[in-house]
Coordinates of N, CA and C in Angstrom, one line a residue:
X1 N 144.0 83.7 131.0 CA 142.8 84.4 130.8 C 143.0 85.4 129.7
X2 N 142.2 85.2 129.0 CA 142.4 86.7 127.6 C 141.6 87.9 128.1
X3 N 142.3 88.7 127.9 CA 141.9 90.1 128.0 C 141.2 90.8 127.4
X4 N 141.2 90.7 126.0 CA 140.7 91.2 124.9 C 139.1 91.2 124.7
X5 N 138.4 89.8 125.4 CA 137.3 90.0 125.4 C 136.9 89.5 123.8
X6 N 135.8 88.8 123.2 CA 135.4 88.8 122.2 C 135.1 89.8 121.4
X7 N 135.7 89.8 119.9 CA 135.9 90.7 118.9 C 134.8 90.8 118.6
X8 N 134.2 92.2 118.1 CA 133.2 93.0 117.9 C 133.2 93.6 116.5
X9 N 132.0 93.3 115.6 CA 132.2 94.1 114.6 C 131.8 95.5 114.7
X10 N 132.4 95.7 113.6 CA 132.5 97.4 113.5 C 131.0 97.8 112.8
X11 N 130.4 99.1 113.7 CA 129.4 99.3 112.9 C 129.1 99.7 111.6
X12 N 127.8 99.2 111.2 CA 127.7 99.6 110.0 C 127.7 101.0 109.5
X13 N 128.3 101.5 108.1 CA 128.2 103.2 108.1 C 126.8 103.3 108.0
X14 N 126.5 104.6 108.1 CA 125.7 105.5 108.4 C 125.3 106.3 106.8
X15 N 124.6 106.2 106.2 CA 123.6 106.8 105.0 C 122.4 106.9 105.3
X16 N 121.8 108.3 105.2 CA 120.5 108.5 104.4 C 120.3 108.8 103.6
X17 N 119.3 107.4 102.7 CA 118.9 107.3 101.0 C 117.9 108.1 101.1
X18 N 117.4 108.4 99.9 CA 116.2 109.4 99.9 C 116.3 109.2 98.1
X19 N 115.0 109.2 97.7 CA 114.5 109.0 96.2 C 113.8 110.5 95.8
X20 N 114.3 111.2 94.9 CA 113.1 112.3 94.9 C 113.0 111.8 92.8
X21 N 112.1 112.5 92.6 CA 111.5 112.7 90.7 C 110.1 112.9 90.9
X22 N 110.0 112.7 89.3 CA 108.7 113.0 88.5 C 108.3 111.7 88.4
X23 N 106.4 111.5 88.1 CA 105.7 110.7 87.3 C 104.2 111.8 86.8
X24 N 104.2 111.2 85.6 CA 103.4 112.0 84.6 C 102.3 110.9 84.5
X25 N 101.3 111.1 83.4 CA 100.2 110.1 82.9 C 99.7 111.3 81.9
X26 N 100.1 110.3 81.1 CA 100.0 111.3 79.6 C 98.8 109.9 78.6
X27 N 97.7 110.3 78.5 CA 97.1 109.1 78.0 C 96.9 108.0 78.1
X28 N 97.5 107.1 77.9 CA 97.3 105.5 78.4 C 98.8 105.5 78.7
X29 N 100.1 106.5 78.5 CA 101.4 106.2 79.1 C 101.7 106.7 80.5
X30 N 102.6 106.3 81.2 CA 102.8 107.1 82.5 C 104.6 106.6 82.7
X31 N 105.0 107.9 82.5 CA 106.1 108.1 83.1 C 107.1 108.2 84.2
X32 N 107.7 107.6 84.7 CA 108.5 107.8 86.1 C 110.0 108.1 86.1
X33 N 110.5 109.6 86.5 CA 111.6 109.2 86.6 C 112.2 109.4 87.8
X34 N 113.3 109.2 88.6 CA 113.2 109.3 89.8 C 115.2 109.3 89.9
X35 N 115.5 109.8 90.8 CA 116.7 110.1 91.3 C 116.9 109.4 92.9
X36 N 117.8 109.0 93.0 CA 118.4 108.6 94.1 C 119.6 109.9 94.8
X37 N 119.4 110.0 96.1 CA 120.1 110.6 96.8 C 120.8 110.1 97.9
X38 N 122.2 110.0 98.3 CA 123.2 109.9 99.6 C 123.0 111.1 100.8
X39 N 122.4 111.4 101.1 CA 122.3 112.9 102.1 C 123.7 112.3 103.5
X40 N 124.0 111.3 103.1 CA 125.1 111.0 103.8 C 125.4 110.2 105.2
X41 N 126.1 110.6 106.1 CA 127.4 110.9 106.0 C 128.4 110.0 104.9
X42 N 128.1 108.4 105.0 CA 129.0 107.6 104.5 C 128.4 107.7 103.1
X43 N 129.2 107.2 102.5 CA 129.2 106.8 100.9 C 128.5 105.6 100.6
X44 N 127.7 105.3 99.4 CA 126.8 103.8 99.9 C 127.5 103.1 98.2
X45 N 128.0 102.0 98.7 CA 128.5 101.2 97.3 C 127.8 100.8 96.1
X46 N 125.9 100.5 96.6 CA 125.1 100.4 95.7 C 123.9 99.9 96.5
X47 N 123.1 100.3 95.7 CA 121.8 100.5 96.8 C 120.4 99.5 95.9
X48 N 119.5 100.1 95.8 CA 118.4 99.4 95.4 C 116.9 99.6 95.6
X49 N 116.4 100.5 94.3 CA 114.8 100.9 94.3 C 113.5 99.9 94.3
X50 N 112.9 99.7 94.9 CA 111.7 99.0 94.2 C 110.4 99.7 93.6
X51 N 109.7 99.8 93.0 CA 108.9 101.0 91.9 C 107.6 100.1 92.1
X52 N 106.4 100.1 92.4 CA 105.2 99.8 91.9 C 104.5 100.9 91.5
X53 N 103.2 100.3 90.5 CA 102.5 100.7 90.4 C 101.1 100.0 90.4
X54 N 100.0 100.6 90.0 CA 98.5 100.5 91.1 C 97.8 99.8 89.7
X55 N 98.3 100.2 88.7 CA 97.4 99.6 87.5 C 98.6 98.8 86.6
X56 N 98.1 97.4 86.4 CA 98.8 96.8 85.3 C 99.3 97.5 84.0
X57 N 100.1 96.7 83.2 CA 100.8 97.7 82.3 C 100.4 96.7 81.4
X58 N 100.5 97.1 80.1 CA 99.6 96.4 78.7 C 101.1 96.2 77.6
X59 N 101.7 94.9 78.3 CA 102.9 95.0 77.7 C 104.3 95.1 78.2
X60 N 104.9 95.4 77.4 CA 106.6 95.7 77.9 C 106.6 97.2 78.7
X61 N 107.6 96.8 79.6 CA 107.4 98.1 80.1 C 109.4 98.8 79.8
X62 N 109.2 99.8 79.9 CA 110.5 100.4 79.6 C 111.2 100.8 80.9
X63 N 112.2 100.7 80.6 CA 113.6 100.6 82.1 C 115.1 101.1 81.6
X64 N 115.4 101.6 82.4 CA 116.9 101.9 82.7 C 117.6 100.9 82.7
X65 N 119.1 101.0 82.2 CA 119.8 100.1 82.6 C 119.9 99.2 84.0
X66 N 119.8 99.1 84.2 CA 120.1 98.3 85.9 C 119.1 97.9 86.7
X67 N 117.9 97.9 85.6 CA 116.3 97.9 86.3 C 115.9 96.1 85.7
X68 N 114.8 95.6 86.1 CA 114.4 94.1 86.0 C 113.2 94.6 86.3
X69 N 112.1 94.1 86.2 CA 110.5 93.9 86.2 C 110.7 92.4 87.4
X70 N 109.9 92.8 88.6 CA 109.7 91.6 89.5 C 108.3 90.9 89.9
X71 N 107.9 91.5 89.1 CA 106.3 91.4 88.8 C 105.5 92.0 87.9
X72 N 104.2 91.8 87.8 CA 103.7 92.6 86.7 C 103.4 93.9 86.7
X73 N 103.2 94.6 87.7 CA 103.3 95.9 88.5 C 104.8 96.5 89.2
X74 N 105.3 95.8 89.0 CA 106.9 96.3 90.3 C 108.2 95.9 89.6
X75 N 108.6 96.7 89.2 CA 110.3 97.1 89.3 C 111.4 97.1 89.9
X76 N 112.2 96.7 89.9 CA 113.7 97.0 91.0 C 115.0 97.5 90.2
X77 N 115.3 98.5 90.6 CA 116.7 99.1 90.1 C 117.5 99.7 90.7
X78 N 119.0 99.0 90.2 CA 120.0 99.5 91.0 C 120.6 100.7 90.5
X79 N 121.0 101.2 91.8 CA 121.5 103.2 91.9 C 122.9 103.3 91.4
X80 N 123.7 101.9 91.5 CA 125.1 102.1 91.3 C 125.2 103.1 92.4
X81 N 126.7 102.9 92.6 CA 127.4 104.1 93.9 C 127.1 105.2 93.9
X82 N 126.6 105.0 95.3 CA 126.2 106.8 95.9 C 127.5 107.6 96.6
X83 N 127.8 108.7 96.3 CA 128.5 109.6 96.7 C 127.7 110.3 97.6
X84 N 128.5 110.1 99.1 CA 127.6 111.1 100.2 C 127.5 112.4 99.7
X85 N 126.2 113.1 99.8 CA 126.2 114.2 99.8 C 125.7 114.4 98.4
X86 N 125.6 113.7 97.4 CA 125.5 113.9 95.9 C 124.0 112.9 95.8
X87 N 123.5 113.5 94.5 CA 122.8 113.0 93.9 C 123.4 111.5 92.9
X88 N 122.7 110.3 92.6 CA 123.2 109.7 91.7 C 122.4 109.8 90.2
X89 N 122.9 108.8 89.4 CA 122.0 108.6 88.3 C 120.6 108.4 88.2
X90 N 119.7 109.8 87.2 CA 118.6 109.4 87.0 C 118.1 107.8 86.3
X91 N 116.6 107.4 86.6 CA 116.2 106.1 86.5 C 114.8 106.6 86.0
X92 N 114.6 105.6 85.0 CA 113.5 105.8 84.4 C 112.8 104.8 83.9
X93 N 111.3 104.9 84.0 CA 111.0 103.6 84.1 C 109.1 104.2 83.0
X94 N 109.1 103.7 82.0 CA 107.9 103.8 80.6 C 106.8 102.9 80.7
X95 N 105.3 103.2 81.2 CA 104.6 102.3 81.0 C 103.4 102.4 80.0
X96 N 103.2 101.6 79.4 CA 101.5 101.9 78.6 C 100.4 100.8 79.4
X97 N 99.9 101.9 80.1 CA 98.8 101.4 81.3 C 97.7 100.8 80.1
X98 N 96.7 99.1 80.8 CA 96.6 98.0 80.5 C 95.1 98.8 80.4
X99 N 94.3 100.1 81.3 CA 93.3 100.7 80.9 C 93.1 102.2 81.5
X100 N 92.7 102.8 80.3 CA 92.6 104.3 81.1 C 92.2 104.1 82.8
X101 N 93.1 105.0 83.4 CA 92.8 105.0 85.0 C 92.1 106.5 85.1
X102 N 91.7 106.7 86.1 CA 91.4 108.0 87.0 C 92.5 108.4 87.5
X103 N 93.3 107.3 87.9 CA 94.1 107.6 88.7 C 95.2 106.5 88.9
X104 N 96.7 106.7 89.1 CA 97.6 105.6 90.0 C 98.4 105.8 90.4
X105 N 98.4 104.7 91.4 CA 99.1 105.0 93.2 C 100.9 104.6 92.4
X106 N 101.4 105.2 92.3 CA 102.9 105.1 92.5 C 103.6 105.0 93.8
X107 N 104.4 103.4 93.9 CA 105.1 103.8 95.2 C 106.6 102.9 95.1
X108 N 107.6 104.4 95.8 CA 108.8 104.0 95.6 C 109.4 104.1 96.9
X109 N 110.0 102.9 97.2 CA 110.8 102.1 98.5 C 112.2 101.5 98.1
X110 N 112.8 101.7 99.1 CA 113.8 101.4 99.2 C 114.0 100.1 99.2
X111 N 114.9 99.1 98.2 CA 114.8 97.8 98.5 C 115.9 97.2 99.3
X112 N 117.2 97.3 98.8 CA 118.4 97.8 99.7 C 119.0 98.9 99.7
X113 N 119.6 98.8 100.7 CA 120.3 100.0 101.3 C 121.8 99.8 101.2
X114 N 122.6 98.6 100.4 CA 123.8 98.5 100.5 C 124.1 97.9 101.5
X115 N 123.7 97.9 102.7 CA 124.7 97.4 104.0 C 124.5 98.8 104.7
X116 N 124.4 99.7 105.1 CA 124.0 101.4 105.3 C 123.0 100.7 106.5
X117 N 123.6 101.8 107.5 CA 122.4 101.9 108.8 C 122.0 103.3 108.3
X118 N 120.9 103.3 107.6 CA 119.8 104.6 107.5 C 119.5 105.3 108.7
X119 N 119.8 106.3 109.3 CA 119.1 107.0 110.6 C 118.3 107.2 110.2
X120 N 117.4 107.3 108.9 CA 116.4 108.4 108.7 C 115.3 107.4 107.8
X121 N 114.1 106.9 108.4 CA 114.3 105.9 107.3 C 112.2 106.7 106.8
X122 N 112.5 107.7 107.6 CA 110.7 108.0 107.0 C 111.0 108.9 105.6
X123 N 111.9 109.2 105.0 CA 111.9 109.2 103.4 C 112.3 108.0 102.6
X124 N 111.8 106.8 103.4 CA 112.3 105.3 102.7 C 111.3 105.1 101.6
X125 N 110.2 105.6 101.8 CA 109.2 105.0 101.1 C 108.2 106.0 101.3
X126 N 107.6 106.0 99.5 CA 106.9 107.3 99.3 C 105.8 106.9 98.5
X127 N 104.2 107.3 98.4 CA 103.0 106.8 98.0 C 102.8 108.0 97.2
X128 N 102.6 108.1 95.6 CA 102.1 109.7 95.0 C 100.9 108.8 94.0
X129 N 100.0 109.8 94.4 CA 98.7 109.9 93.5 C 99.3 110.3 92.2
X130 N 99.0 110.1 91.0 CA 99.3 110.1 89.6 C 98.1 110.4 89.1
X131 N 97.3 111.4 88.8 CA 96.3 111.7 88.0 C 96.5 111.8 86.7
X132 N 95.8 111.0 85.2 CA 95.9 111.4 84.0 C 96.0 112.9 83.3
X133 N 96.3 114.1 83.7 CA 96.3 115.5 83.6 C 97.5 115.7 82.5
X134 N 98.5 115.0 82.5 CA 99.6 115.7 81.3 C 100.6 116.4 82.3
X135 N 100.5 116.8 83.6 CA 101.2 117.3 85.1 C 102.0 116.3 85.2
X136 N 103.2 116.8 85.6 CA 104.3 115.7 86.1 C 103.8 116.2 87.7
X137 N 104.3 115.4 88.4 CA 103.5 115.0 89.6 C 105.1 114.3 90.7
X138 N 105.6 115.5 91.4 CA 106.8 115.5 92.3 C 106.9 115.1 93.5
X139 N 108.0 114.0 93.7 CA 108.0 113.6 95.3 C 109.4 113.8 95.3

């Protein structure tokens, strides 16, 4: 009889991601930049934003290194390694909206998380009103 019992994997580490930045709407452009954060404990190897937005874009849209367009509205880009406790690389993402808005819903979610058991997961995903004002506009 074996003792040992069936081997068990080891849990997953422990990170909470969190996204904070700006989006502006400056005329028919609208700006996003946004920062990724590790609040920790573990270190996350590489993670993954997804970015929409509420109004089509009229064109190419501008991106960060590490970023792809997954639709005609939505984005995804990678954070590269998070250091717990630290902020990563800003991400920026240029659009020239397809028609003057009133208004657009920006929303940024987490797509992966690395492998990371998030304890925290109600800063996963965040909805900000964007008014045309020339205001950068903070989450």
């Amino acid at each position: 009889m074996w003792a040992g019992g069936p081997a068990q994997a080891a849990p997953a580490p422990r990170a909470d991601l969190a996204f904070h930045g700006q989006a502006v709407i400056d005329g028919d452009r609208m700006e996003v930049r946004l920062t990724p954060r590790d609040h920790g404990p573990a270190a996350v190897p590489e993670a993954s934003v997804r970015v929409r937005w509420s109004v089509g874009p009229a064109g190419a849209v501008s991106l960060s290194p590490g970023c792809a367009r997954t639709g005609e509205r939505t984005a995804v880009c990678g954070t590269g390694p998070l250091v717990a406790g630290q902020a990563g690389e800003e991400i920026r993402l240029g659009v020239r909206l397809r028609v003057p808005a009133p208004e657009v819903t920006l929303e940024v979610e987490t797509a992966w998380n690395g492998g990371v058991t998030d304890p925290d997961r109600s800063n996963d995903r965040l909805r900000v009103l964007v008014l045309p004002t020339g205001d950068a506009y903070s989450f």
